[in-house]
Amino acid sequence: MLLASSLAGYFHWELLLAAIFGFVGSCAFLGALFLGFLGEQAAARIRPGFEKLDLRPKGQPATTRLSPSKICVFVMLGAALAVIFQFPYGTQFAYLQALIVGVAWPTLIGQIMRQAESEKILGLADQVQNPAGSPTSAPVKQPAVNVPT
């Protein structure tokens, strides 16, 4: 009892719970994928990322099988990202958020990467339009047009 009360100030249960919920969410995604609930098109696009080529001796065809290490990395990343998203909430456990992050973390990462890429492209476009050293032109004010009613 004394040990548990002394550890209470150092251990944050909500981070452990976020990791568990993120892990369960990632497992749920993989279960839906492998059981066919996401549809054949999604499975055909996503499942090869979890397979590894099993090379056979000469004369036998190569086969593919699921890679336990890739599956383990996937669910561990889901758990880790759920913990990271839990940090801003402090001691208040956001269980639904942790579960959703576990399920949808590849989509979240993809959106963040696309946003960063689009900001970089917009920055380059701005540099092309206004090269360094040239004065930027102020927007020209157009006179208001009175439309008779």
Coordinates of N, CA and C in Angstrom, one line a residue:
M1 N 0.8 -1.2 0.0 CA 0.0 0.0 0.0 C 0.9 1.3 0.0
L2 N 1.9 1.2 0.8 CA 2.8 2.4 0.9 C 3.5 2.6 -0.4
L3 N 3.9 1.5 -1.1 CA 4.6 1.6 -2.4 C 3.7 2.1 -3.4
A4 N 2.5 1.7 -3.5 CA 1.5 2.2 -4.5 C 1.2 3.7 -4.3
S5 N 1.1 4.1 -3.0 CA 0.8 5.5 -2.8 C 2.1 6.4 -3.1
S6 N 3.3 5.9 -2.9 CA 4.5 6.6 -3.2 C 4.7 6.7 -4.7
L7 N 4.3 5.7 -5.5 CA 4.4 5.7 -6.9 C 3.3 6.5 -7.6
A8 N 2.3 6.8 -6.9 CA 1.1 7.5 -7.6 C 1.6 8.9 -8.1
G9 N 2.5 9.6 -7.4 CA 2.9 10.9 -7.9 C 3.8 10.8 -9.1
Y10 N 4.5 9.7 -9.4 CA 5.4 9.5 -10.5 C 4.9 8.8 -11.7
F11 N 3.8 8.0 -11.5 CA 3.3 7.3 -12.6 C 1.9 7.8 -13.1
H12 N 1.8 8.0 -14.3 CA 0.5 8.6 -14.9 C -0.2 7.4 -15.6
W13 N -1.3 7.0 -14.9 CA -2.1 5.9 -15.4 C -2.7 6.2 -16.7
E14 N -3.0 7.5 -16.9 CA -3.7 7.9 -18.2 C -2.8 7.6 -19.4
L15 N -1.5 7.7 -19.2 CA -0.6 7.4 -20.4 C -0.6 6.0 -20.7
L16 N -0.6 5.1 -19.6 CA -0.7 3.7 -19.9 C -2.0 3.3 -20.5
L17 N -3.1 3.9 -20.0 CA -4.4 3.6 -20.6 C -4.5 4.1 -22.1
A18 N -3.9 5.2 -22.4 CA -3.9 5.7 -23.7 C -3.1 4.7 -24.6
A19 N -2.0 4.2 -24.1 CA -1.2 3.2 -24.9 C -2.1 2.0 -25.2
I20 N -2.8 1.5 -24.1 CA -3.6 0.3 -24.3 C -4.7 0.6 -25.3
F21 N -5.4 1.7 -25.2 CA -6.5 2.0 -26.1 C -6.0 2.2 -27.5
G22 N -4.8 2.8 -27.7 CA -4.2 3.0 -29.0 C -3.8 1.6 -29.6
F23 N -3.3 0.8 -28.8 CA -3.0 -0.6 -29.2 C -4.2 -1.4 -29.7
V24 N -5.3 -1.3 -28.9 CA -6.5 -2.0 -29.2 C -7.1 -1.4 -30.5
G25 N -7.1 -0.1 -30.6 CA -7.6 0.6 -31.9 C -6.8 0.1 -33.1
S26 N -5.5 0.0 -33.0 CA -4.7 -0.5 -34.2 C -5.0 -1.9 -34.5
C27 N -5.2 -2.7 -33.4 CA -5.5 -4.1 -33.6 C -6.9 -4.3 -34.3
A28 N -7.8 -3.4 -33.9 CA -9.2 -3.4 -34.5 C -9.1 -3.1 -36.0
F29 N -8.3 -2.1 -36.3 CA -8.1 -1.7 -37.7 C -7.6 -2.9 -38.5
L30 N -6.5 -3.6 -38.0 CA -5.9 -4.7 -38.7 C -6.9 -5.9 -38.8
G31 N -7.7 -6.1 -37.7 CA -8.7 -7.1 -37.7 C -9.8 -6.9 -38.8
A32 N -10.2 -5.6 -38.9 CA -11.2 -5.3 -40.0 C -10.6 -5.4 -41.3
L33 N -9.3 -5.1 -41.5 CA -8.6 -5.3 -42.8 C -8.5 -6.7 -43.2
F34 N -8.0 -7.5 -42.3 CA -7.8 -8.9 -42.6 C -9.0 -9.8 -42.7
L35 N -10.1 -9.4 -42.0 CA -11.4 -10.1 -42.1 C -12.2 -9.6 -43.2
G36 N -11.8 -8.6 -43.9 CA -12.5 -8.1 -45.1 C -13.6 -7.1 -44.9
F37 N -13.7 -6.5 -43.7 CA -14.7 -5.5 -43.4 C -14.4 -4.2 -44.1
L38 N -13.2 -3.9 -44.6 CA -12.9 -2.7 -45.2 C -13.1 -2.8 -46.7
G39 N -13.5 -3.9 -47.2 CA -13.7 -4.1 -48.7 C -12.5 -4.6 -49.4
E40 N -12.7 -5.2 -50.5 CA -11.6 -5.8 -51.3 C -10.6 -4.8 -51.8
Q41 N -11.1 -3.7 -52.2 CA -10.3 -2.6 -52.8 C -9.3 -2.1 -51.8
A42 N -9.8 -1.8 -50.6 CA -8.9 -1.3 -49.5 C -7.9 -2.4 -49.1
A43 N -8.4 -3.6 -49.0 CA -7.5 -4.7 -48.6 C -6.4 -4.9 -49.7
A44 N -6.8 -4.8 -51.0 CA -5.8 -5.0 -52.0 C -4.7 -3.9 -52.0
R45 N -5.1 -2.7 -51.5 CA -4.2 -1.6 -51.5 C -3.3 -1.6 -50.2
I46 N -3.9 -2.0 -49.1 CA -3.2 -1.9 -47.8 C -2.5 -3.1 -47.4
R47 N -3.1 -4.3 -47.6 CA -2.5 -5.6 -47.1 C -1.1 -5.9 -47.6
P48 N -0.7 -5.5 -48.8 CA 0.7 -5.8 -49.2 C 1.7 -5.2 -48.3
G49 N 1.4 -4.1 -47.7 CA 2.3 -3.5 -46.8 C 2.6 -4.3 -45.5
F50 N 1.8 -5.3 -45.2 CA 1.9 -6.1 -44.1 C 2.4 -7.5 -44.5
E51 N 2.8 -7.7 -45.7 CA 3.2 -9.0 -46.2 C 4.7 -9.0 -46.4
K52 N 5.3 -10.1 -46.4 CA 6.7 -10.2 -46.8 C 6.9 -11.4 -47.7
L53 N 7.8 -11.3 -48.6 CA 8.1 -12.3 -49.6 C 8.8 -13.4 -49.0
D54 N 8.3 -14.6 -49.1 CA 8.9 -15.8 -48.5 C 9.6 -16.6 -49.7
L55 N 10.9 -16.4 -49.8 CA 11.6 -17.0 -50.9 C 11.8 -18.5 -50.7
R56 N 11.6 -19.2 -51.7 CA 11.7 -20.7 -51.7 C 12.9 -21.2 -52.5
P57 N 13.3 -22.4 -52.3 CA 14.4 -22.9 -53.1 C 14.1 -22.9 -54.6
K58 N 15.1 -23.0 -55.4 CA 15.0 -22.9 -56.8 C 13.9 -23.9 -57.3
G59 N 13.1 -23.5 -58.2 CA 12.1 -24.4 -58.7 C 10.7 -24.2 -58.1
Q60 N 10.7 -23.7 -56.9 CA 9.4 -23.5 -56.2 C 9.0 -22.1 -56.2
P61 N 7.7 -21.8 -56.4 CA 7.3 -20.4 -56.5 C 7.4 -19.7 -55.1
A62 N 7.7 -18.4 -55.2 CA 7.8 -17.6 -54.0 C 6.4 -17.3 -53.5
T63 N 6.2 -17.3 -52.2 CA 4.9 -17.0 -51.6 C 5.0 -15.8 -50.7
T64 N 3.8 -15.3 -50.4 CA 3.8 -14.1 -49.5 C 3.1 -14.6 -48.2
R65 N 3.5 -14.0 -47.1 CA 2.8 -14.3 -45.8 C 2.9 -13.0 -45.0
L66 N 2.1 -13.0 -44.0 CA 2.0 -11.8 -43.1 C 3.3 -11.7 -42.3
S67 N 3.8 -10.5 -42.2 CA 5.0 -10.2 -41.4 C 4.7 -9.8 -40.0
P68 N 5.0 -10.7 -39.0 CA 4.7 -10.4 -37.6 C 5.4 -9.1 -37.2
S69 N 6.6 -8.8 -37.7 CA 7.3 -7.6 -37.2 C 6.6 -6.3 -37.7
K70 N 6.1 -6.4 -39.0 CA 5.4 -5.2 -39.5 C 4.1 -4.9 -38.8
I71 N 3.4 -6.0 -38.4 CA 2.2 -5.9 -37.6 C 2.5 -5.3 -36.3
C72 N 3.5 -5.8 -35.6 CA 3.9 -5.3 -34.3 C 4.3 -3.9 -34.3
V73 N 5.0 -3.5 -35.3 CA 5.4 -2.0 -35.4 C 4.2 -1.2 -35.7
F74 N 3.2 -1.6 -36.5 CA 2.0 -0.9 -36.7 C 1.2 -0.6 -35.4
V75 N 1.0 -1.7 -34.6 CA 0.2 -1.5 -33.4 C 1.0 -0.7 -32.4
M76 N 2.3 -0.9 -32.3 CA 3.1 -0.1 -31.4 C 3.1 1.4 -31.7
L77 N 3.1 1.7 -33.0 CA 3.1 3.1 -33.4 C 1.7 3.7 -33.1
G78 N 0.6 2.9 -33.2 CA -0.7 3.4 -32.8 C -0.7 3.7 -31.3
A79 N -0.1 2.8 -30.5 CA -0.1 3.0 -29.1 C 0.7 4.2 -28.7
A80 N 1.9 4.4 -29.4 CA 2.8 5.5 -29.1 C 2.1 6.9 -29.4
L81 N 1.5 6.9 -30.6 CA 0.8 8.2 -31.0 C -0.4 8.5 -30.1
A82 N -1.1 7.5 -29.6 CA -2.2 7.7 -28.7 C -1.6 8.3 -27.4
V83 N -0.5 7.9 -26.9 CA 0.2 8.5 -25.7 C 0.6 9.9 -26.0
I84 N 1.1 10.2 -27.2 CA 1.6 11.5 -27.5 C 0.3 12.5 -27.6
F85 N -0.8 12.0 -28.1 CA -2.0 12.9 -28.2 C -2.6 13.0 -26.8
Q86 N -2.3 12.1 -25.8 CA -2.8 12.2 -24.5 C -2.1 13.3 -23.7
F87 N -0.9 13.6 -24.0 CA -0.1 14.6 -23.2 C -0.8 15.9 -22.9
P88 N -1.4 16.6 -23.9 CA -2.1 17.9 -23.6 C -3.2 17.8 -22.6
Y89 N -3.8 16.6 -22.4 CA -4.9 16.5 -21.5 C -4.5 16.3 -20.1
G90 N -3.3 16.1 -19.8 CA -2.8 15.9 -18.4 C -3.4 14.7 -17.7
T91 N -4.0 14.9 -16.6 CA -4.6 13.7 -15.9 C -6.0 13.3 -16.3
Q92 N -6.6 14.1 -17.2 CA -7.9 13.7 -17.7 C -7.7 12.8 -18.9
F93 N -8.2 11.5 -18.8 CA -8.0 10.5 -19.8 C -9.0 10.7 -20.9
A94 N -8.5 10.9 -22.2 CA -9.3 11.0 -23.4 C -9.4 9.6 -24.1
Y95 N -10.2 8.8 -23.5 CA -10.2 7.4 -24.0 C -10.7 7.3 -25.5
L96 N -11.7 8.0 -25.8 CA -12.2 7.9 -27.2 C -11.2 8.4 -28.2
Q97 N -10.5 9.5 -27.9 CA -9.4 10.0 -28.7 C -8.3 9.0 -28.9
A98 N -7.9 8.3 -27.8 CA -6.9 7.3 -27.9 C -7.3 6.2 -28.8
L99 N -8.5 5.8 -28.7 CA -9.0 4.7 -29.5 C -9.0 5.1 -31.0
I100 N -9.5 6.3 -31.3 CA -9.6 6.7 -32.7 C -8.2 7.0 -33.2
V101 N -7.2 7.5 -32.4 CA -5.9 7.7 -32.9 C -5.3 6.3 -33.2
G102 N -5.5 5.3 -32.4 CA -5.0 4.0 -32.7 C -5.6 3.4 -34.0
V103 N -6.8 3.7 -34.3 CA -7.4 3.2 -35.5 C -6.9 4.0 -36.7
A104 N -6.9 5.3 -36.6 CA -6.7 6.1 -37.8 C -5.3 6.8 -37.9
W105 N -4.3 6.4 -37.2 CA -3.1 7.1 -37.1 C -2.4 7.2 -38.5
P106 N -2.5 6.2 -39.4 CA -1.9 6.4 -40.7 C -2.5 7.6 -41.5
T107 N -3.8 7.8 -41.3 CA -4.5 8.9 -42.0 C -4.1 10.2 -41.4
L108 N -4.0 10.2 -40.1 CA -3.6 11.5 -39.4 C -2.2 11.9 -39.8
I109 N -1.3 10.9 -39.9 CA 0.1 11.2 -40.3 C 0.1 11.7 -41.8
G110 N -0.7 11.0 -42.6 CA -0.8 11.4 -44.0 C -1.3 12.9 -44.2
Q111 N -2.3 13.2 -43.4 CA -2.8 14.6 -43.5 C -1.8 15.6 -43.0
I112 N -1.1 15.3 -42.0 CA -0.1 16.2 -41.5 C 1.0 16.4 -42.5
M113 N 1.4 15.3 -43.2 CA 2.5 15.4 -44.2 C 2.0 16.2 -45.4
R114 N 0.7 16.0 -45.8 CA 0.2 16.7 -47.0 C 0.1 18.2 -46.7
Q115 N -0.3 18.5 -45.4 CA -0.4 19.9 -45.0 C 0.9 20.6 -45.0
A116 N 2.0 19.9 -44.5 CA 3.3 20.5 -44.5 C 3.8 20.6 -45.9
E117 N 3.5 19.7 -46.8 CA 4.0 19.7 -48.2 C 3.3 20.9 -48.9
S118 N 2.0 21.1 -48.7 CA 1.2 22.1 -49.3 C 1.7 23.5 -48.8
E119 N 2.1 23.6 -47.6 CA 2.6 24.9 -47.1 C 4.0 25.2 -47.7
K120 N 4.8 24.1 -47.9 CA 6.1 24.3 -48.6 C 5.9 24.8 -50.0
I121 N 4.9 24.2 -50.7 CA 4.6 24.5 -52.1 C 4.1 26.0 -52.2
L122 N 3.3 26.4 -51.2 CA 2.8 27.8 -51.2 C 3.9 28.7 -51.0
G123 N 4.8 28.4 -50.1 CA 6.0 29.2 -49.8 C 6.9 29.4 -51.0
L124 N 7.1 28.3 -51.8 CA 7.9 28.4 -53.0 C 7.2 29.2 -54.1
A125 N 5.9 29.1 -54.2 CA 5.1 29.9 -55.1 C 5.2 31.4 -54.8
D126 N 5.2 31.7 -53.5 CA 5.3 33.1 -53.1 C 6.7 33.6 -53.4
Q127 N 7.7 32.8 -53.3 CA 9.1 33.2 -53.6 C 9.2 33.4 -55.1
V128 N 8.6 32.6 -55.9 CA 8.6 32.8 -57.3 C 7.9 34.1 -57.8
Q129 N 6.8 34.4 -57.1 CA 6.0 35.6 -57.5 C 6.7 36.8 -57.0
N130 N 7.4 36.8 -55.8 CA 8.0 37.9 -55.3 C 9.5 37.5 -54.9
P131 N 10.4 37.6 -55.9 CA 11.8 37.2 -55.7 C 12.4 38.2 -54.7
A132 N 13.4 37.7 -54.0 CA 14.1 38.5 -53.0 C 14.7 39.8 -53.7
G133 N 14.6 40.9 -53.0 CA 15.2 42.1 -53.6 C 14.2 42.9 -54.4
S134 N 13.1 42.3 -54.9 CA 12.2 43.1 -55.7 C 11.1 43.6 -54.8
P135 N 10.6 44.8 -55.0 CA 9.6 45.3 -54.2 C 8.3 44.6 -54.4
T136 N 7.6 44.3 -53.4 CA 6.3 43.7 -53.5 C 5.3 44.7 -53.8
S137 N 4.4 44.4 -54.8 CA 3.4 45.4 -55.2 C 2.2 45.3 -54.2
A138 N 1.8 46.5 -53.8 CA 0.6 46.6 -53.0 C -0.6 46.3 -53.8
P139 N -1.6 45.7 -53.2 CA -2.8 45.4 -54.0 C -3.5 46.7 -54.5
V140 N -3.9 46.7 -55.7 CA -4.5 47.9 -56.3 C -6.0 48.0 -55.8
K141 N -6.4 49.2 -55.3 CA -7.7 49.3 -54.8 C -8.6 49.7 -56.0
Q142 N -9.7 49.0 -56.2 CA -10.5 49.3 -57.3 C -11.7 50.1 -56.8
P143 N -12.1 51.1 -57.6 CA -13.2 51.9 -57.1 C -14.5 51.1 -57.0
A144 N -15.3 51.4 -56.1 CA -16.6 50.7 -55.9 C -17.5 51.0 -57.1
V145 N -18.2 50.0 -57.5 CA -19.1 50.2 -58.6 C -20.5 50.3 -58.1
N146 N -21.2 51.4 -58.5 CA -22.6 51.6 -58.1 C -23.5 50.9 -59.1
V147 N -24.2 50.0 -58.7 CA -25.2 49.3 -59.6 C -26.6 49.8 -59.3
P148 N -27.2 50.4 -60.3 CA -28.5 50.9 -60.1 C -29.5 49.8 -59.8
T149 N -30.4 50.0 -58.9 CA -31.4 49.0 -58.5 C -32.8 49.4 -59.0

